[in-house]
Amino acid sequence: MKTRVPNIYAAGDVLGKYMLYHAAVKESVVAAWNILHGKPIYEVNFNSIPMTIFTEPEAAMVGLSEDAAKARGINYVTVSYPLEDDAYAQIMGVREGWVKLIIEKESQRVIGGVVYGEAASMIINEIALAVAVNARVKDIALLAHQHPTIFESIDRAAIRFSL
Ligand SMILES: Cc1cc2nc3c(=O)[nH]c(=O)nc-3n(C[C@H](O)[C@H](O)[C@H](O)COP(=O)(O)OP(=O)(O)OC[C@H]3O[C@@H](n4cnc5c(N)ncnc54)[C@H](O)[C@@H]3O)c2cc1C
């Protein structure tokens, strides 16, 4: 968060990166910690800032999109799971939507995700954590996601890939 001017740090929209509230908050916290430590020891993980279009239904994304992965020459695969098959979505009467994981083929690490539908803004946070910590798709598949919650949809997508 340090600028080229000594002793001046920057955070938020002024960076021109992710012009979002949660990005601004995290950038300012990291800037404050670095100022208190007297040197830059923490970094914001700009690869894993989630964003949501708060329409009805919602659409959310994090990490690399398929287009970005293609542009970088990354060999990737995707796996999707329709929300209409999810138990919680069925309870809530949700008929449309899906969860998609974007996975680097060789390492099987989750590099991005897109969610469209019920609670997309919530589901995307788990995918953001997976991207942030370089989780493998199997790490998600092995986690017992609570039933009946919409988070099972990520679980099912990961299981589909890992089988
Ligand atoms: C309509 C709208 C809806 C949004 N909805 C969302 C959303 O749902 N989710 C989300 O994540 N993000 C949303 N955003 C984006 C989010 O508000 C910004 O990313 C966030 O506020 C950036 O924080 P900031 O501290 O960098 O800037 P700001 O919040 O803009 O704060 C900058 C402050 O600096 C002050 N200032 C400017 N010039 C000077 C000066 N010369 N001297 C002193 N003070 C000055 C301003 O008055 C302001 O208070 C929305 C933005 C808008 C406009």
mmCIF file of C-alpha atoms and ligand atoms in Angstrom:
data_model
loop_
_atom_site.group_PDB
_atom_site.id
_atom_site.type_symbol
_atom_site.label_atom_id
_atom_site.label_comp_id
_atom_site.label_asym_id
_atom_site.label_seq_id
_atom_site.Cartn_x
_atom_site.Cartn_y
_atom_site.Cartn_z
ATOM 1 C CA MET A 1 0.000 0.000 0.000
ATOM 2 C CA LYS A 2 3.070 2.229 0.017
ATOM 3 C CA THR A 3 3.197 4.956 -2.628
ATOM 4 C CA ARG A 4 6.331 6.243 -4.318
ATOM 5 C CA VAL A 5 6.303 9.118 -1.823
ATOM 6 C CA PRO A 6 8.036 8.077 1.410
ATOM 7 C CA ASN A 7 5.674 7.812 4.389
ATOM 8 C CA ILE A 8 2.534 8.082 2.251
ATOM 9 C CA TYR A 9 0.323 5.001 1.949
ATOM 10 C CA ALA A 10 -2.807 4.664 -0.162
ATOM 11 C CA ALA A 11 -5.971 2.569 0.126
ATOM 12 C CA GLY A 12 -9.385 2.468 -1.480
ATOM 13 C CA ASP A 13 -10.794 3.767 -4.742
ATOM 14 C CA VAL A 14 -7.824 6.062 -5.202
ATOM 15 C CA LEU A 15 -5.769 2.974 -6.139
ATOM 16 C CA GLY A 16 -8.015 2.468 -9.171
ATOM 17 C CA LYS A 17 -7.916 -1.317 -8.710
ATOM 18 C CA TYR A 18 -11.010 -2.838 -7.103
ATOM 19 C CA MET A 19 -13.328 0.072 -6.434
ATOM 20 C CA LEU A 20 -15.355 -1.794 -3.821
ATOM 21 C CA TYR A 21 -16.095 -1.215 -0.145
ATOM 22 C CA HIS A 22 -14.583 -4.467 1.168
ATOM 23 C CA ALA A 23 -11.444 -3.938 -0.945
ATOM 24 C CA ALA A 24 -11.060 -0.409 0.467
ATOM 25 C CA VAL A 25 -11.474 -1.673 4.029
ATOM 26 C CA LYS A 26 -8.913 -4.466 3.632
ATOM 27 C CA GLU A 27 -6.441 -2.187 1.860
ATOM 28 C CA SER A 28 -6.747 0.384 4.649
ATOM 29 C CA VAL A 29 -6.258 -2.256 7.362
ATOM 30 C CA VAL A 30 -3.137 -3.577 5.606
ATOM 31 C CA ALA A 31 -1.862 -0.009 5.134
ATOM 32 C CA ALA A 32 -2.444 0.724 8.836
ATOM 33 C CA TRP A 33 -0.682 -2.476 9.971
ATOM 34 C CA ASN A 34 2.290 -1.720 7.716
ATOM 35 C CA ILE A 35 2.478 1.855 9.025
ATOM 36 C CA LEU A 36 2.409 0.561 12.615
ATOM 37 C CA HIS A 37 5.159 -1.975 11.837
ATOM 38 C CA GLY A 38 7.221 0.729 10.182
ATOM 39 C CA LYS A 39 7.665 -1.330 7.019
ATOM 40 C CA PRO A 40 5.493 -3.176 4.468
ATOM 41 C CA ILE A 41 5.111 -6.692 5.893
ATOM 42 C CA TYR A 42 1.518 -7.441 4.891
ATOM 43 C CA GLU A 43 0.002 -7.487 1.395
ATOM 44 C CA VAL A 44 -3.563 -7.435 0.101
ATOM 45 C CA ASN A 45 -4.313 -10.521 -1.971
ATOM 46 C CA PHE A 46 -5.663 -8.790 -5.063
ATOM 47 C CA ASN A 47 -6.261 -12.163 -6.776
ATOM 48 C CA SER A 48 -9.103 -13.053 -4.485
ATOM 49 C CA ILE A 49 -11.332 -10.012 -4.022
ATOM 50 C CA PRO A 50 -14.903 -11.134 -4.662
ATOM 51 C CA MET A 51 -17.437 -8.954 -6.435
ATOM 52 C CA THR A 52 -21.190 -9.249 -6.780
ATOM 53 C CA ILE A 53 -23.795 -7.751 -9.022
ATOM 54 C CA PHE A 54 -26.641 -7.356 -6.532
ATOM 55 C CA THR A 55 -29.420 -8.057 -8.989
ATOM 56 C CA GLU A 56 -32.174 -10.580 -8.397
ATOM 57 C CA PRO A 57 -30.874 -13.206 -8.746
ATOM 58 C CA GLU A 58 -27.333 -12.193 -7.844
ATOM 59 C CA ALA A 59 -24.224 -12.829 -9.915
ATOM 60 C CA ALA A 60 -20.809 -13.035 -8.245
ATOM 61 C CA MET A 61 -17.281 -13.735 -9.336
ATOM 62 C CA VAL A 62 -13.780 -14.027 -7.946
ATOM 63 C CA GLY A 63 -10.266 -14.693 -9.182
ATOM 64 C CA LEU A 64 -9.513 -15.362 -12.817
ATOM 65 C CA SER A 65 -12.364 -15.493 -15.300
ATOM 66 C CA GLU A 66 -12.186 -18.007 -18.144
ATOM 67 C CA ASP A 67 -11.245 -15.169 -20.522
ATOM 68 C CA ALA A 68 -8.445 -14.014 -18.209
ATOM 69 C CA ALA A 69 -7.172 -17.576 -17.824
ATOM 70 C CA LYS A 70 -7.175 -18.000 -21.626
ATOM 71 C CA ALA A 71 -5.362 -14.665 -22.094
ATOM 72 C CA ARG A 72 -2.649 -15.821 -19.676
ATOM 73 C CA GLY A 73 -2.273 -19.141 -21.468
ATOM 74 C CA ILE A 74 -3.404 -21.084 -18.398
ATOM 75 C CA ASN A 75 -4.570 -24.612 -19.062
ATOM 76 C CA TYR A 76 -7.817 -24.711 -17.102
ATOM 77 C CA VAL A 77 -10.982 -26.722 -16.735
ATOM 78 C CA THR A 78 -14.340 -25.788 -15.248
ATOM 79 C CA VAL A 79 -16.908 -27.694 -13.282
ATOM 80 C CA SER A 80 -20.449 -26.503 -12.614
ATOM 81 C CA TYR A 81 -23.336 -27.517 -10.408
ATOM 82 C CA PRO A 82 -26.924 -26.386 -10.974
ATOM 83 C CA LEU A 83 -28.655 -24.872 -7.945
ATOM 84 C CA GLU A 84 -31.894 -26.655 -8.832
ATOM 85 C CA ASP A 85 -30.192 -29.879 -7.648
ATOM 86 C CA ASP A 86 -29.166 -28.330 -4.307
ATOM 87 C CA ALA A 87 -31.236 -29.271 -1.230
ATOM 88 C CA TYR A 88 -31.393 -25.772 0.276
ATOM 89 C CA ALA A 89 -32.237 -24.236 -3.101
ATOM 90 C CA GLN A 90 -35.067 -26.754 -3.462
ATOM 91 C CA ILE A 91 -36.379 -25.884 0.025
ATOM 92 C CA MET A 92 -36.294 -22.197 -0.953
ATOM 93 C CA GLY A 93 -37.979 -22.910 -4.291
ATOM 94 C CA VAL A 94 -34.973 -21.754 -6.322
ATOM 95 C CA ARG A 95 -35.161 -22.989 -9.901
ATOM 96 C CA GLU A 96 -32.294 -21.200 -11.613
ATOM 97 C CA GLY A 97 -28.618 -20.614 -10.978
ATOM 98 C CA TRP A 98 -25.310 -22.417 -10.824
ATOM 99 C CA VAL A 99 -21.918 -22.548 -9.203
ATOM 100 C CA LYS A 100 -18.861 -22.769 -11.431
ATOM 101 C CA LEU A 101 -15.286 -23.431 -10.336
ATOM 102 C CA ILE A 102 -12.361 -22.546 -12.614
ATOM 103 C CA ILE A 103 -9.485 -24.916 -11.994
ATOM 104 C CA GLU A 104 -5.878 -24.951 -13.163
ATOM 105 C CA LYS A 105 -5.697 -28.332 -14.881
ATOM 106 C CA GLU A 106 -2.280 -29.567 -13.816
ATOM 107 C CA SER A 107 -2.210 -28.417 -10.164
ATOM 108 C CA GLN A 108 -5.986 -28.787 -9.717
ATOM 109 C CA ARG A 109 -5.950 -25.524 -7.770
ATOM 110 C CA VAL A 110 -9.000 -23.291 -7.796
ATOM 111 C CA ILE A 111 -8.085 -20.093 -9.659
ATOM 112 C CA GLY A 112 -11.545 -18.564 -9.965
ATOM 113 C CA GLY A 113 -15.248 -18.988 -9.616
ATOM 114 C CA VAL A 114 -18.570 -17.642 -10.774
ATOM 115 C CA VAL A 115 -21.910 -18.012 -9.026
ATOM 116 C CA TYR A 116 -25.256 -17.044 -10.445
ATOM 117 C CA GLY A 117 -28.403 -17.289 -8.397
ATOM 118 C CA GLU A 118 -29.621 -17.448 -4.797
ATOM 119 C CA ALA A 119 -27.075 -16.155 -2.260
ATOM 120 C CA ALA A 120 -24.299 -15.825 -4.857
ATOM 121 C CA SER A 121 -22.811 -12.991 -2.787
ATOM 122 C CA MET A 122 -22.373 -15.405 0.128
ATOM 123 C CA ILE A 123 -21.248 -18.513 -1.766
ATOM 124 C CA ILE A 124 -18.512 -16.572 -3.558
ATOM 125 C CA ASN A 125 -16.708 -15.878 -0.249
ATOM 126 C CA GLU A 126 -15.779 -19.542 0.175
ATOM 127 C CA ILE A 127 -14.436 -19.694 -3.373
ATOM 128 C CA ALA A 128 -12.489 -16.487 -2.622
ATOM 129 C CA LEU A 129 -10.822 -18.201 0.335
ATOM 130 C CA ALA A 130 -9.981 -21.201 -1.866
ATOM 131 C CA VAL A 131 -8.362 -18.886 -4.433
ATOM 132 C CA ALA A 132 -6.549 -16.914 -1.708
ATOM 133 C CA VAL A 133 -4.945 -19.982 -0.113
ATOM 134 C CA ASN A 134 -4.296 -21.816 -3.420
ATOM 135 C CA ALA A 135 -6.666 -24.595 -2.377
ATOM 136 C CA ARG A 136 -7.028 -27.663 -4.556
ATOM 137 C CA VAL A 137 -10.488 -28.574 -5.716
ATOM 138 C CA LYS A 138 -10.117 -31.741 -3.623
ATOM 139 C CA ASP A 139 -9.726 -29.596 -0.469
ATOM 140 C CA ILE A 140 -13.235 -28.276 -1.108
ATOM 141 C CA ALA A 141 -14.575 -31.741 -1.980
ATOM 142 C CA LEU A 142 -13.230 -33.144 1.314
ATOM 143 C CA LEU A 143 -14.845 -30.458 3.467
ATOM 144 C CA ALA A 144 -18.169 -31.507 5.018
ATOM 145 C CA HIS A 145 -20.383 -28.583 4.063
ATOM 146 C CA GLN A 146 -23.351 -28.233 6.368
ATOM 147 C CA HIS A 147 -26.714 -29.624 5.266
ATOM 148 C CA PRO A 148 -29.083 -28.100 4.313
ATOM 149 C CA THR A 149 -27.204 -24.947 3.310
ATOM 150 C CA ILE A 150 -26.574 -23.494 -0.116
ATOM 151 C CA PHE A 151 -22.843 -24.048 0.459
ATOM 152 C CA GLU A 152 -23.390 -27.708 -0.399
ATOM 153 C CA SER A 153 -23.531 -26.543 -4.023
ATOM 154 C CA ILE A 154 -19.788 -25.757 -3.935
ATOM 155 C CA ASP A 155 -19.192 -29.140 -2.300
ATOM 156 C CA ARG A 156 -21.134 -30.912 -5.073
ATOM 157 C CA ALA A 157 -19.331 -29.028 -7.849
ATOM 158 C CA ALA A 158 -15.971 -29.975 -6.323
ATOM 159 C CA ILE A 159 -17.052 -33.606 -5.897
ATOM 160 C CA ARG A 160 -18.131 -33.717 -9.562
ATOM 161 C CA PHE A 161 -14.645 -32.676 -10.555
ATOM 162 C CA SER A 162 -12.790 -34.899 -8.106
ATOM 163 C CA LEU A 163 -14.622 -38.140 -8.857
HETATM 164 C C1 LIG B 1 -23.831 4.427 -5.454
HETATM 165 C C2 LIG B 1 -22.699 3.515 -5.038
HETATM 166 C C3 LIG B 1 -22.994 2.254 -4.582
HETATM 167 C C4 LIG B 1 -21.959 1.416 -4.194
HETATM 168 N N1 LIG B 1 -22.268 0.157 -3.751
HETATM 169 C C5 LIG B 1 -21.279 -0.650 -3.373
HETATM 170 C C6 LIG B 1 -21.585 -1.952 -2.886
HETATM 171 O O1 LIG B 1 -22.733 -2.385 -2.807
HETATM 172 N N2 LIG B 1 -20.557 -2.748 -2.497
HETATM 173 C C7 LIG B 1 -19.263 -2.321 -2.577
HETATM 174 O O2 LIG B 1 -18.371 -3.099 -2.220
HETATM 175 N N3 LIG B 1 -18.948 -1.094 -3.023
HETATM 176 C C8 LIG B 1 -19.921 -0.246 -3.425
HETATM 177 N N4 LIG B 1 -19.607 1.009 -3.879
HETATM 178 C C9 LIG B 1 -18.197 1.399 -3.934
HETATM 179 C C10 LIG B 1 -17.707 1.849 -2.543
HETATM 180 O O3 LIG B 1 -18.572 2.815 -2.028
HETATM 181 C C11 LIG B 1 -16.296 2.416 -2.673
HETATM 182 O O4 LIG B 1 -15.445 1.470 -3.278
HETATM 183 C C12 LIG B 1 -15.732 2.782 -1.308
HETATM 184 O O5 LIG B 1 -16.532 3.716 -0.658
HETATM 185 C C13 LIG B 1 -14.324 3.331 -1.477
HETATM 186 O O6 LIG B 1 -13.880 3.801 -0.238
HETATM 187 P P1 LIG B 1 -12.797 4.959 -0.193
HETATM 188 O O7 LIG B 1 -12.508 5.193 1.258
HETATM 189 O O8 LIG B 1 -11.661 4.636 -1.088
HETATM 190 O O9 LIG B 1 -13.471 6.226 -0.847
HETATM 191 P P2 LIG B 1 -14.741 7.041 -0.354
HETATM 192 O O10 LIG B 1 -15.704 6.183 0.405
HETATM 193 O O11 LIG B 1 -15.229 7.786 -1.558
HETATM 194 O O12 LIG B 1 -14.136 8.057 0.678
HETATM 195 C C14 LIG B 1 -13.345 9.133 0.263
HETATM 196 C C15 LIG B 1 -13.608 10.283 1.223
HETATM 197 O O13 LIG B 1 -12.669 11.335 0.951
HETATM 198 C C16 LIG B 1 -13.361 12.561 1.018
HETATM 199 N N5 LIG B 1 -12.578 13.541 0.249
HETATM 200 C C17 LIG B 1 -12.462 13.651 -1.091
HETATM 201 N N6 LIG B 1 -11.658 14.665 -1.407
HETATM 202 C C18 LIG B 1 -11.240 15.192 -0.253
HETATM 203 C C19 LIG B 1 -10.358 16.264 0.090
HETATM 204 N N7 LIG B 1 -9.745 17.009 -0.831
HETATM 205 N N8 LIG B 1 -10.168 16.526 1.389
HETATM 206 C C20 LIG B 1 -10.751 15.793 2.354
HETATM 207 N N9 LIG B 1 -11.586 14.765 2.092
HETATM 208 C C21 LIG B 1 -11.808 14.481 0.817
HETATM 209 C C22 LIG B 1 -14.727 12.255 0.436
HETATM 210 O O14 LIG B 1 -15.667 13.218 0.835
HETATM 211 C C23 LIG B 1 -14.999 10.890 1.045
HETATM 212 O O15 LIG B 1 -15.608 10.976 2.304
HETATM 213 C C24 LIG B 1 -20.623 1.863 -4.267
HETATM 214 C C25 LIG B 1 -20.341 3.161 -4.730
HETATM 215 C C26 LIG B 1 -21.369 3.985 -5.107
HETATM 216 C C27 LIG B 1 -21.045 5.361 -5.599
#
